[in-house]
Amino acid sequence: MSRTSPLSPSGINVSFEFFPPKSEKMEENLWRSIERLAPLGPRFVSVTYGAGGSTRERTHSTIERILKETSLTPAAHLTCVDASREDVDAVVRQYWETGVRHFVALRGDSQAGVGGEYVSRPDGYRNAVELVAGLKAFADFEISVSAYPEKHPESPDFATDIDLLKRKVDNGATRAITQFFFDNDVYERFVERVRKAGIYIPIVPGIAPIHDFTKIARFSSACGTKIPSWLAERFDGLENDEQTRSHVAAAVCAEQVLDLTSRGISDFHFYTMNRADLVYSICHILGLRAGSTGGTAAEGAAQAA
């Protein structure tokens, strides 16, 4: 039985990103989030991988549990920062034996964090271009890669950034998921540039629901994502009003996605931050309903085979 889902009745496909838990309490929250969102029938769910493989074992155990206990299709994040080719290939082999057939292939941030200087290992994959090639040499995986509508902060210009994306596609990438953005015109202009460069894989918008405006503003500054003044105004004065802030966040995010659907986009990747309620509310506004597109977390691996 295929683990992929057809286009939902709403005309929208979604995928969700989670991060591996660092404690027992965080693991409980992660699984509550997975169980909450699974009935919406995502095309896949991805699990992140910390800088230098710092969450390798937790990522793998989370992926393994998803495969065993749910009917969801997992995509494992894989980075090459601070790791030898031999180490990375061993991780890929382990995932293959577990049953993973989809990777999100990334170079990864420096151990110094976002914005820190990246230094590749001489015995490692130098970047995501080489990592994608390595994955394709192992097996015909589905491979998602990153894309940056506002340019990667380390790229000198858009031409360099888009050339890097094209090289990833030439080596076998099948989908690009964008860094989050809040101005849909920025995304549309980026897709136009990408198509003119001869890149025709899906460019899936990465959507970040705003759980905490202060934190998202800080992270946006570090990664080069611009926050429109109108968006800041929506959250002005809500620092101590969590309930209203949540309502505004759901409305803002749903507005963004609905505008993108009016521009012909149907697939969206949500950065959930393991907080399901806000994402679920947004998906409900968008017309997604539990049980309308796929299985639930309660369905076992036998149904997913």
C-alpha positions as protocol buffer text, in pm:
chain_id: "A"
residue {
  index: 1
  type: MET
  ca { x: 0 y: 0 z: 0 }
}
residue {
  index: 2
  type: SER
  ca { x: 137 y: 340 z: -92 }
}
residue {
  index: 3
  type: ARG
  ca { x: 218 y: 575 z: 195 }
}
residue {
  index: 4
  type: THR
  ca { x: 151 y: 886 z: -12 }
}
residue {
  index: 5
  type: SER
  ca { x: -177 y: 1076 z: -3 }
}
residue {
  index: 6
  type: PRO
  ca { x: -385 y: 1210 z: -292 }
}
residue {
  index: 7
  type: LEU
  ca { x: -472 y: 1575 z: -321 }
}
residue {
  index: 8
  type: SER
  ca { x: -712 y: 1658 z: -42 }
}
residue {
  index: 9
  type: PRO
  ca { x: -1071 y: 1763 z: -111 }
}
residue {
  index: 10
  type: SER
  ca { x: -965 y: 2118 z: -21 }
}
residue {
  index: 11
  type: GLY
  ca { x: -721 y: 2118 z: -314 }
}
residue {
  index: 12
  type: ILE
  ca { x: -428 y: 2159 z: -75 }
}
residue {
  index: 13
  type: ASN
  ca { x: -151 y: 1915 z: 14 }
}
residue {
  index: 14
  type: VAL
  ca { x: 48 y: 1962 z: 333 }
}
residue {
  index: 15
  type: SER
  ca { x: 360 y: 1821 z: 493 }
}
residue {
  index: 16
  type: PHE
  ca { x: 479 y: 1881 z: 847 }
}
residue {
  index: 17
  type: GLU
  ca { x: 822 y: 1927 z: 1002 }
}
residue {
  index: 18
  type: PHE
  ca { x: 900 y: 1815 z: 1356 }
}
residue {
  index: 19
  type: PHE
  ca { x: 1218 y: 1820 z: 1561 }
}
residue {
  index: 20
  type: PRO
  ca { x: 1342 y: 1529 z: 1774 }
}
residue {
  index: 21
  type: PRO
  ca { x: 1279 y: 1548 z: 2149 }
}
residue {
  index: 22
  type: LYS
  ca { x: 1554 y: 1632 z: 2397 }
}
residue {
  index: 23
  type: SER
  ca { x: 1373 y: 1498 z: 2704 }
}
residue {
  index: 24
  type: GLU
  ca { x: 1096 y: 1260 z: 2804 }
}
residue {
  index: 25
  type: LYS
  ca { x: 853 y: 1551 z: 2844 }
}
residue {
  index: 26
  type: MET
  ca { x: 942 y: 1684 z: 2498 }
}
residue {
  index: 27
  type: GLU
  ca { x: 894 y: 1336 z: 2353 }
}
residue {
  index: 28
  type: GLU
  ca { x: 543 y: 1324 z: 2496 }
}
residue {
  index: 29
  type: ASN
  ca { x: 470 y: 1662 z: 2338 }
}
residue {
  index: 30
  type: LEU
  ca { x: 612 y: 1548 z: 2003 }
}
residue {
  index: 31
  type: TRP
  ca { x: 386 y: 1243 z: 1992 }
}
residue {
  index: 32
  type: ARG
  ca { x: 84 y: 1445 z: 2093 }
}
residue {
  index: 33
  type: SER
  ca { x: 164 y: 1673 z: 1800 }
}
residue {
  index: 34
  type: ILE
  ca { x: 207 y: 1383 z: 1558 }
}
residue {
  index: 35
  type: GLU
  ca { x: -119 y: 1222 z: 1672 }
}
residue {
  index: 36
  type: ARG
  ca { x: -301 y: 1556 z: 1643 }
}
residue {
  index: 37
  type: LEU
  ca { x: -183 y: 1627 z: 1288 }
}
residue {
  index: 38
  type: ALA
  ca { x: -166 y: 1276 z: 1140 }
}
residue {
  index: 39
  type: PRO
  ca { x: -541 y: 1255 z: 1062 }
}
residue {
  index: 40
  type: LEU
  ca { x: -498 y: 1550 z: 823 }
}
residue {
  index: 41
  type: GLY
  ca { x: -319 y: 1312 z: 586 }
}
residue {
  index: 42
  type: PRO
  ca { x: 12 y: 1490 z: 521 }
}
residue {
  index: 43
  type: ARG
  ca { x: 208 y: 1378 z: 217 }
}
residue {
  index: 44
  type: PHE
  ca { x: 504 y: 1327 z: 446 }
}
residue {
  index: 45
  type: VAL
  ca { x: 643 y: 1438 z: 780 }
}
residue {
  index: 46
  type: SER
  ca { x: 1006 y: 1536 z: 820 }
}
residue {
  index: 47
  type: VAL
  ca { x: 1223 y: 1515 z: 1130 }
}
residue {
  index: 48
  type: THR
  ca { x: 1513 y: 1757 z: 1168 }
}
residue {
  index: 49
  type: TYR
  ca { x: 1878 y: 1676 z: 1226 }
}
residue {
  index: 50
  type: GLY
  ca { x: 2092 y: 1897 z: 1450 }
}
residue {
  index: 51
  type: ALA
  ca { x: 2416 y: 2070 z: 1355 }
}
residue {
  index: 52
  type: GLY
  ca { x: 2699 y: 1822 z: 1324 }
}
residue {
  index: 53
  type: GLY
  ca { x: 2454 y: 1533 z: 1364 }
}
residue {
  index: 54
  type: SER
  ca { x: 2396 y: 1634 z: 1726 }
}
residue {
  index: 55
  type: THR
  ca { x: 2047 y: 1480 z: 1727 }
}
residue {
  index: 56
  type: ARG
  ca { x: 2133 y: 1181 z: 1506 }
}
residue {
  index: 57
  type: GLU
  ca { x: 2013 y: 907 z: 1740 }
}
residue {
  index: 58
  type: ARG
  ca { x: 1701 y: 1093 z: 1850 }
}
residue {
  index: 59
  type: THR
  ca { x: 1614 y: 1172 z: 1489 }
}
residue {
  index: 60
  type: HIS
  ca { x: 1659 y: 809 z: 1389 }
}
residue {
  index: 61
  type: SER
  ca { x: 1454 y: 673 z: 1680 }
}
residue {
  index: 62
  type: THR
  ca { x: 1174 y: 920 z: 1602 }
}
residue {
  index: 63
  type: ILE
  ca { x: 1173 y: 819 z: 1234 }
}
residue {
  index: 64
  type: GLU
  ca { x: 1177 y: 451 z: 1329 }
}
residue {
  index: 65
  type: ARG
  ca { x: 882 y: 496 z: 1563 }
}
residue {
  index: 66
  type: ILE
  ca { x: 685 y: 685 z: 1297 }
}
residue {
  index: 67
  type: LEU
  ca { x: 739 y: 394 z: 1058 }
}
residue {
  index: 68
  type: LYS
  ca { x: 642 y: 132 z: 1314 }
}
residue {
  index: 69
  type: GLU
  ca { x: 349 y: 299 z: 1484 }
}
residue {
  index: 70
  type: THR
  ca { x: 184 y: 518 z: 1220 }
}
residue {
  index: 71
  type: SER
  ca { x: 84 y: 515 z: 854 }
}
residue {
  index: 72
  type: LEU
  ca { x: 273 y: 839 z: 791 }
}
residue {
  index: 73
  type: THR
  ca { x: 552 y: 868 z: 538 }
}
residue {
  index: 74
  type: PRO
  ca { x: 865 y: 1000 z: 710 }
}
residue {
  index: 75
  type: ALA
  ca { x: 1141 y: 1206 z: 551 }
}
residue {
  index: 76
  type: ALA
  ca { x: 1469 y: 1207 z: 741 }
}
residue {
  index: 77
  type: HIS
  ca { x: 1672 y: 1526 z: 751 }
}
residue {
  index: 78
  type: LEU
  ca { x: 2036 y: 1461 z: 672 }
}
residue {
  index: 79
  type: THR
  ca { x: 2327 y: 1705 z: 698 }
}
residue {
  index: 80
  type: CYS
  ca { x: 2694 y: 1673 z: 613 }
}
residue {
  index: 81
  type: VAL
  ca { x: 2844 y: 1935 z: 843 }
}
residue {
  index: 82
  type: ASP
  ca { x: 3127 y: 1810 z: 1065 }
}
residue {
  index: 83
  type: ALA
  ca { x: 3097 y: 1450 z: 940 }
}
residue {
  index: 84
  type: SER
  ca { x: 3301 y: 1226 z: 711 }
}
residue {
  index: 85
  type: ARG
  ca { x: 3151 y: 1071 z: 400 }
}
residue {
  index: 86
  type: GLU
  ca { x: 3189 y: 734 z: 567 }
}
residue {
  index: 87
  type: ASP
  ca { x: 2986 y: 850 z: 868 }
}
residue {
  index: 88
  type: VAL
  ca { x: 2712 y: 1002 z: 653 }
}
residue {
  index: 89
  type: ASP
  ca { x: 2694 y: 694 z: 430 }
}
residue {
  index: 90
  type: ALA
  ca { x: 2659 y: 476 z: 741 }
}
residue {
  index: 91
  type: VAL
  ca { x: 2363 y: 687 z: 853 }
}
residue {
  index: 92
  type: VAL
  ca { x: 2205 y: 653 z: 508 }
}
residue {
  index: 93
  type: ARG
  ca { x: 2253 y: 276 z: 518 }
}
residue {
  index: 94
  type: GLN
  ca { x: 2091 y: 262 z: 862 }
}
residue {
  index: 95
  type: TYR
  ca { x: 1792 y: 460 z: 739 }
}
residue {
  index: 96
  type: TRP
  ca { x: 1761 y: 241 z: 430 }
}
residue {
  index: 97
  type: GLU
  ca { x: 1747 y: -70 z: 650 }
}
residue {
  index: 98
  type: THR
  ca { x: 1481 y: 100 z: 864 }
}
residue {
  index: 99
  type: GLY
  ca { x: 1267 y: 164 z: 556 }
}
residue {
  index: 100
  type: VAL
  ca { x: 1329 y: 532 z: 486 }
}
residue {
  index: 101
  type: ARG
  ca { x: 1305 y: 627 z: 118 }
}
residue {
  index: 102
  type: HIS
  ca { x: 1286 y: 1006 z: 142 }
}
residue {
  index: 103
  type: PHE
  ca { x: 1556 y: 1244 z: 265 }
}
residue {
  index: 104
  type: VAL
  ca { x: 1569 y: 1618 z: 320 }
}
residue {
  index: 105
  type: ALA
  ca { x: 1932 y: 1674 z: 220 }
}
residue {
  index: 106
  type: LEU
  ca { x: 2097 y: 1982 z: 368 }
}
residue {
  index: 107
  type: ARG
  ca { x: 2450 y: 2105 z: 415 }
}
residue {
  index: 108
  type: GLY
  ca { x: 2359 y: 2209 z: 769 }
}
residue {
  index: 109
  type: ASP
  ca { x: 2444 y: 2510 z: 981 }
}
residue {
  index: 110
  type: SER
  ca { x: 2785 y: 2558 z: 1132 }
}
residue {
  index: 111
  type: GLN
  ca { x: 2840 y: 2421 z: 1482 }
}
residue {
  index: 112
  type: ALA
  ca { x: 2869 y: 2790 z: 1574 }
}
residue {
  index: 113
  type: GLY
  ca { x: 2501 y: 2831 z: 1482 }
}
residue {
  index: 114
  type: VAL
  ca { x: 2311 y: 3026 z: 1217 }
}
residue {
  index: 115
  type: GLY
  ca { x: 2546 y: 3280 z: 1060 }
}
residue {
  index: 116
  type: GLY
  ca { x: 2858 y: 3109 z: 1189 }
}
residue {
  index: 117
  type: GLU
  ca { x: 3141 y: 3032 z: 948 }
}
residue {
  index: 118
  type: TYR
  ca { x: 3103 y: 2696 z: 780 }
}
residue {
  index: 119
  type: VAL
  ca { x: 3415 y: 2485 z: 726 }
}
residue {
  index: 120
  type: SER
  ca { x: 3379 y: 2156 z: 540 }
}
residue {
  index: 121
  type: ARG
  ca { x: 3578 y: 1849 z: 639 }
}
residue {
  index: 122
  type: PRO
  ca { x: 3832 y: 1732 z: 381 }
}
residue {
  index: 123
  type: ASP
  ca { x: 3699 y: 1377 z: 412 }
}
residue {
  index: 124
  type: GLY
  ca { x: 3333 y: 1481 z: 403 }
}
residue {
  index: 125
  type: TYR
  ca { x: 3067 y: 1597 z: 162 }
}
residue {
  index: 126
  type: ARG
  ca { x: 3142 y: 1966 z: 108 }
}
residue {
  index: 127
  type: ASN
  ca { x: 2784 y: 2078 z: 54 }
}
residue {
  index: 128
  type: ALA
  ca { x: 2429 y: 1965 z: -27 }
}
residue {
  index: 129
  type: VAL
  ca { x: 2520 y: 1928 z: -396 }
}
residue {
  index: 130
  type: GLU
  ca { x: 2764 y: 1649 z: -312 }
}
residue {
  index: 131
  type: LEU
  ca { x: 2531 y: 1505 z: -48 }
}
residue {
  index: 132
  type: VAL
  ca { x: 2248 y: 1470 z: -302 }
}
residue {
  index: 133
  type: ALA
  ca { x: 2485 y: 1294 z: -542 }
}
residue {
  index: 134
  type: GLY
  ca { x: 2592 y: 1059 z: -264 }
}
residue {
  index: 135
  type: LEU
  ca { x: 2231 y: 973 z: -181 }
}
residue {
  index: 136
  type: LYS
  ca { x: 2146 y: 904 z: -545 }
}
residue {
  index: 137
  type: ALA
  ca { x: 2453 y: 683 z: -579 }
}
residue {
  index: 138
  type: PHE
  ca { x: 2319 y: 473 z: -292 }
}
residue {
  index: 139
  type: ALA
  ca { x: 1959 y: 439 z: -413 }
}
residue {
  index: 140
  type: ASP
  ca { x: 1688 y: 620 z: -606 }
}
residue {
  index: 141
  type: PHE
  ca { x: 1566 y: 811 z: -303 }
}
residue {
  index: 142
  type: GLU
  ca { x: 1311 y: 1089 z: -308 }
}
residue {
  index: 143
  type: ILE
  ca { x: 1525 y: 1391 z: -216 }
}
residue {
  index: 144
  type: SER
  ca { x: 1402 y: 1726 z: -94 }
}
residue {
  index: 145
  type: VAL
  ca { x: 1646 y: 2015 z: -71 }
}
residue {
  index: 146
  type: SER
  ca { x: 1635 y: 2372 z: 59 }
}
residue {
  index: 147
  type: ALA
  ca { x: 1569 y: 2691 z: -137 }
}
residue {
  index: 148
  type: TYR
  ca { x: 1585 y: 3054 z: -28 }
}
residue {
  index: 149
  type: PRO
  ca { x: 1338 y: 3310 z: -169 }
}
residue {
  index: 150
  type: GLU
  ca { x: 1537 y: 3589 z: -3 }
}
residue {
  index: 151
  type: LYS
  ca { x: 1876 y: 3432 z: -75 }
}
residue {
  index: 152
  type: HIS
  ca { x: 2086 y: 3222 z: 161 }
}
residue {
  index: 153
  type: PRO
  ca { x: 2261 y: 3460 z: 402 }
}
residue {
  index: 154
  type: GLU
  ca { x: 2600 y: 3320 z: 298 }
}
residue {
  index: 155
  type: SER
  ca { x: 2543 y: 3357 z: -78 }
}
residue {
  index: 156
  type: PRO
  ca { x: 2698 y: 3665 z: -242 }
}
residue {
  index: 157
  type: ASP
  ca { x: 2402 y: 3701 z: -481 }
}
residue {
  index: 158
  type: PHE
  ca { x: 2093 y: 3531 z: -619 }
}
residue {
  index: 159
  type: ALA
  ca { x: 2278 y: 3396 z: -924 }
}
residue {
  index: 160
  type: THR
  ca { x: 2513 y: 3199 z: -701 }
}
residue {
  index: 161
  type: ASP
  ca { x: 2227 y: 3075 z: -486 }
}
residue {
  index: 162
  type: ILE
  ca { x: 2017 y: 2960 z: -780 }
}
residue {
  index: 163
  type: ASP
  ca { x: 2316 y: 2796 z: -948 }
}
residue {
  index: 164
  type: LEU
  ca { x: 2366 y: 2591 z: -632 }
}
residue {
  index: 165
  type: LEU
  ca { x: 2002 y: 2486 z: -641 }
}
residue {
  index: 166
  type: LYS
  ca { x: 2034 y: 2386 z: -1006 }
}
residue {
  index: 167
  type: ARG
  ca { x: 2337 y: 2170 z: -927 }
}
residue {
  index: 168
  type: LYS
  ca { x: 2137 y: 1994 z: -655 }
}
residue {
  index: 169
  type: VAL
  ca { x: 1858 y: 1929 z: -905 }
}
residue {
  index: 170
  type: ASP
  ca { x: 2104 y: 1806 z: -1168 }
}
residue {
  index: 171
  type: ASN
  ca { x: 2237 y: 1558 z: -911 }
}
residue {
  index: 172
  type: GLY
  ca { x: 1892 y: 1419 z: -838 }
}
residue {
  index: 173
  type: ALA
  ca { x: 1691 y: 1645 z: -606 }
}
residue {
  index: 174
  type: THR
  ca { x: 1319 y: 1595 z: -665 }
}
residue {
  index: 175
  type: ARG
  ca { x: 1168 y: 1879 z: -460 }
}
residue {
  index: 176
  type: ALA
  ca { x: 1279 y: 2206 z: -302 }
}
residue {
  index: 177
  type: ILE
  ca { x: 1130 y: 2333 z: 23 }
}
residue {
  index: 178
  type: THR
  ca { x: 1180 y: 2701 z: 86 }
}
residue {
  index: 179
  type: GLN
  ca { x: 1299 y: 2886 z: 390 }
}
residue {
  index: 180
  type: PHE
  ca { x: 996 y: 3048 z: 550 }
}
residue {
  index: 181
  type: PHE
  ca { x: 888 y: 3388 z: 420 }
}
residue {
  index: 182
  type: PHE
  ca { x: 605 y: 3631 z: 485 }
}
residue {
  index: 183
  type: ASP
  ca { x: 582 y: 3823 z: 158 }
}
residue {
  index: 184
  type: ASN
  ca { x: 426 y: 3609 z: -114 }
}
residue {
  index: 185
  type: ASP
  ca { x: 550 y: 3841 z: -388 }
}
residue {
  index: 186
  type: VAL
  ca { x: 904 y: 3752 z: -280 }
}
residue {
  index: 187
  type: TYR
  ca { x: 826 y: 3382 z: -324 }
}
residue {
  index: 188
  type: GLU
  ca { x: 664 y: 3438 z: -663 }
}
residue {
  index: 189
  type: ARG
  ca { x: 962 y: 3638 z: -792 }
}
residue {
  index: 190
  type: PHE
  ca { x: 1194 y: 3365 z: -669 }
}
residue {
  index: 191
  type: VAL
  ca { x: 1002 y: 3093 z: -853 }
}
residue {
  index: 192
  type: GLU
  ca { x: 1017 y: 3303 z: -1172 }
}
residue {
  index: 193
  type: ARG
  ca { x: 1395 y: 3327 z: -1136 }
}
residue {
  index: 194
  type: VAL
  ca { x: 1423 y: 2955 z: -1071 }
}
residue {
  index: 195
  type: ARG
  ca { x: 1216 y: 2862 z: -1377 }
}
residue {
  index: 196
  type: LYS
  ca { x: 1418 y: 3095 z: -1598 }
}
residue {
  index: 197
  type: ALA
  ca { x: 1727 y: 2909 z: -1478 }
}
residue {
  index: 198
  type: GLY
  ca { x: 1581 y: 2582 z: -1609 }
}
residue {
  index: 199
  type: ILE
  ca { x: 1476 y: 2439 z: -1272 }
}
residue {
  index: 200
  type: TYR
  ca { x: 1138 y: 2267 z: -1293 }
}
residue {
  index: 201
  type: ILE
  ca { x: 1104 y: 2061 z: -975 }
}
residue {
  index: 202
  type: PRO
  ca { x: 832 y: 2167 z: -729 }
}
residue {
  index: 203
  type: ILE
  ca { x: 930 y: 2468 z: -516 }
}
residue {
  index: 204
  type: VAL
  ca { x: 720 y: 2404 z: -205 }
}
residue {
  index: 205
  type: PRO
  ca { x: 660 y: 2707 z: 19 }
}
residue {
  index: 206
  type: GLY
  ca { x: 789 y: 2662 z: 372 }
}
residue {
  index: 207
  type: ILE
  ca { x: 529 y: 2809 z: 607 }
}
residue {
  index: 208
  type: ALA
  ca { x: 608 y: 2921 z: 963 }
}
residue {
  index: 209
  type: PRO
  ca { x: 309 y: 2977 z: 1190 }
}
residue {
  index: 210
  type: ILE
  ca { x: 401 y: 3251 z: 1436 }
}
residue {
  index: 211
  type: HIS
  ca { x: 392 y: 3093 z: 1780 }
}
residue {
  index: 212
  type: ASP
  ca { x: 604 y: 3373 z: 1929 }
}
residue {
  index: 213
  type: PHE
  ca { x: 651 y: 3692 z: 1728 }
}
residue {
  index: 214
  type: THR
  ca { x: 959 y: 3805 z: 1921 }
}
residue {
  index: 215
  type: LYS
  ca { x: 1137 y: 3476 z: 1859 }
}
residue {
  index: 216
  type: ILE
  ca { x: 1042 y: 3457 z: 1492 }
}
residue {
  index: 217
  type: ALA
  ca { x: 1158 y: 3816 z: 1442 }
}
residue {
  index: 218
  type: ARG
  ca { x: 1494 y: 3733 z: 1598 }
}
residue {
  index: 219
  type: PHE
  ca { x: 1539 y: 3420 z: 1388 }
}
residue {
  index: 220
  type: SER
  ca { x: 1423 y: 3599 z: 1073 }
}
residue {
  index: 221
  type: SER
  ca { x: 1693 y: 3859 z: 1122 }
}
residue {
  index: 222
  type: ALA
  ca { x: 1960 y: 3588 z: 1149 }
}
residue {
  index: 223
  type: CYS
  ca { x: 1851 y: 3402 z: 837 }
}
residue {
  index: 224
  type: GLY
  ca { x: 1768 y: 3702 z: 618 }
}
residue {
  index: 225
  type: THR
  ca { x: 1388 y: 3676 z: 613 }
}
residue {
  index: 226
  type: LYS
  ca { x: 1216 y: 4014 z: 602 }
}
residue {
  index: 227
  type: ILE
  ca { x: 915 y: 4083 z: 823 }
}
residue {
  index: 228
  type: PRO
  ca { x: 671 y: 4327 z: 657 }
}
residue {
  index: 229
  type: SER
  ca { x: 562 y: 4621 z: 872 }
}
residue {
  index: 230
  type: TRP
  ca { x: 196 y: 4517 z: 842 }
}
residue {
  index: 231
  type: LEU
  ca { x: 282 y: 4180 z: 999 }
}
residue {
  index: 232
  type: ALA
  ca { x: 457 y: 4339 z: 1295 }
}
residue {
  index: 233
  type: GLU
  ca { x: 155 y: 4562 z: 1345 }
}
residue {
  index: 234
  type: ARG
  ca { x: -76 y: 4259 z: 1364 }
}
residue {
  index: 235
  type: PHE
  ca { x: 109 y: 4135 z: 1673 }
}
residue {
  index: 236
  type: ASP
  ca { x: 172 y: 4475 z: 1832 }
}
residue {
  index: 237
  type: GLY
  ca { x: 57 y: 4480 z: 2195 }
}
residue {
  index: 238
  type: LEU
  ca { x: -9 y: 4106 z: 2218 }
}
residue {
  index: 239
  type: GLU
  ca { x: 308 y: 4009 z: 2406 }
}
residue {
  index: 240
  type: ASN
  ca { x: 108 y: 3910 z: 2716 }
}
residue {
  index: 241
  type: ASP
  ca { x: -213 y: 3799 z: 2545 }
}
residue {
  index: 242
  type: GLU
  ca { x: -147 y: 3443 z: 2434 }
}
residue {
  index: 243
  type: GLN
  ca { x: -506 y: 3364 z: 2338 }
}
residue {
  index: 244
  type: THR
  ca { x: -549 y: 3662 z: 2103 }
}
residue {
  index: 245
  type: ARG
  ca { x: -198 y: 3610 z: 1969 }
}
residue {
  index: 246
  type: SER
  ca { x: -289 y: 3254 z: 1873 }
}
residue {
  index: 247
  type: HIS
  ca { x: -604 y: 3369 z: 1692 }
}
residue {
  index: 248
  type: VAL
  ca { x: -410 y: 3634 z: 1501 }
}
residue {
  index: 249
  type: ALA
  ca { x: -136 y: 3384 z: 1414 }
}
residue {
  index: 250
  type: ALA
  ca { x: -389 y: 3139 z: 1268 }
}
residue {
  index: 251
  type: ALA
  ca { x: -556 y: 3412 z: 1063 }
}
residue {
  index: 252
  type: VAL
  ca { x: -228 y: 3554 z: 931 }
}
residue {
  index: 253
  type: CYS
  ca { x: -94 y: 3215 z: 829 }
}
residue {
  index: 254
  type: ALA
  ca { x: -420 y: 3105 z: 666 }
}
residue {
  index: 255
  type: GLU
  ca { x: -432 y: 3434 z: 472 }
}
residue {
  index: 256
  type: GLN
  ca { x: -81 y: 3371 z: 341 }
}
residue {
  index: 257
  type: VAL
  ca { x: -159 y: 3018 z: 227 }
}
residue {
  index: 258
  type: LEU
  ca { x: -492 y: 3114 z: 69 }
}
residue {
  index: 259
  type: ASP
  ca { x: -321 y: 3391 z: -124 }
}
residue {
  index: 260
  type: LEU
  ca { x: -64 y: 3142 z: -249 }
}
residue {
  index: 261
  type: THR
  ca { x: -339 y: 2902 z: -358 }
}
residue {
  index: 262
  type: SER
  ca { x: -489 y: 3187 z: -561 }
}
residue {
  index: 263
  type: ARG
  ca { x: -151 y: 3202 z: -739 }
}
residue {
  index: 264
  type: GLY
  ca { x: -170 y: 2833 z: -829 }
}
residue {
  index: 265
  type: ILE
  ca { x: 20 y: 2676 z: -538 }
}
residue {
  index: 266
  type: SER
  ca { x: -124 y: 2358 z: -384 }
}
residue {
  index: 267
  type: ASP
  ca { x: 159 y: 2207 z: -172 }
}
residue {
  index: 268
  type: PHE
  ca { x: 276 y: 2357 z: 158 }
}
residue {
  index: 269
  type: HIS
  ca { x: 534 y: 2252 z: 416 }
}
residue {
  index: 270
  type: PHE
  ca { x: 462 y: 2364 z: 773 }
}
residue {
  index: 271
  type: TYR
  ca { x: 738 y: 2422 z: 1026 }
}
residue {
  index: 272
  type: THR
  ca { x: 536 y: 2304 z: 1327 }
}
residue {
  index: 273
  type: MET
  ca { x: 790 y: 2353 z: 1609 }
}
residue {
  index: 274
  type: ASN
  ca { x: 615 y: 2047 z: 1759 }
}
residue {
  index: 275
  type: ARG
  ca { x: 317 y: 2268 z: 1844 }
}
residue {
  index: 276
  type: ALA
  ca { x: 18 y: 2109 z: 1679 }
}
residue {
  index: 277
  type: ASP
  ca { x: -283 y: 2311 z: 1791 }
}
residue {
  index: 278
  type: LEU
  ca { x: -201 y: 2625 z: 1595 }
}
residue {
  index: 279
  type: VAL
  ca { x: -110 y: 2426 z: 1282 }
}
residue {
  index: 280
  type: TYR
  ca { x: -428 y: 2221 z: 1313 }
}
residue {
  index: 281
  type: SER
  ca { x: -637 y: 2538 z: 1339 }
}
residue {
  index: 282
  type: ILE
  ca { x: -471 y: 2681 z: 1028 }
}
residue {
  index: 283
  type: CYS
  ca { x: -530 y: 2361 z: 831 }
}
residue {
  index: 284
  type: HIS
  ca { x: -894 y: 2358 z: 938 }
}
residue {
  index: 285
  type: ILE
  ca { x: -936 y: 2714 z: 809 }
}
residue {
  index: 286
  type: LEU
  ca { x: -780 y: 2597 z: 481 }
}
residue {
  index: 287
  type: GLY
  ca { x: -1041 y: 2324 z: 443 }
}
residue {
  index: 288
  type: LEU
  ca { x: -845 y: 2020 z: 556 }
}
residue {
  index: 289
  type: ARG
  ca { x: -1043 y: 1777 z: 768 }
}
residue {
  index: 290
  type: ALA
  ca { x: -938 y: 1482 z: 979 }
}
residue {
  index: 291
  type: GLY
  ca { x: -961 y: 1155 z: 792 }
}
residue {
  index: 292
  type: SER
  ca { x: -1020 y: 1317 z: 453 }
}
residue {
  index: 293
  type: THR
  ca { x: -684 y: 1239 z: 292 }
}
residue {
  index: 294
  type: GLY
  ca { x: -496 y: 967 z: 471 }
}
residue {
  index: 295
  type: GLY
  ca { x: -441 y: 750 z: 775 }
}
residue {
  index: 296
  type: THR
  ca { x: -409 y: 836 z: 1138 }
}
residue {
  index: 297
  type: ALA
  ca { x: -130 y: 783 z: 1386 }
}
residue {
  index: 298
  type: ALA
  ca { x: -329 y: 501 z: 1542 }
}
residue {
  index: 299
  type: GLU
  ca { x: -307 y: 291 z: 1226 }
}
residue {
  index: 300
  type: GLY
  ca { x: -27 y: 40 z: 1250 }
}
residue {
  index: 301
  type: ALA
  ca { x: 269 y: -40 z: 1032 }
}
residue {
  index: 302
  type: ALA
  ca { x: 87 y: -336 z: 877 }
}
residue {
  index: 303
  type: GLN
  ca { x: -145 y: -95 z: 697 }
}
residue {
  index: 304
  type: ALA
  ca { x: 151 y: 116 z: 587 }
}
residue {
  index: 305
  type: ALA
  ca { x: 349 y: -163 z: 421 }
}
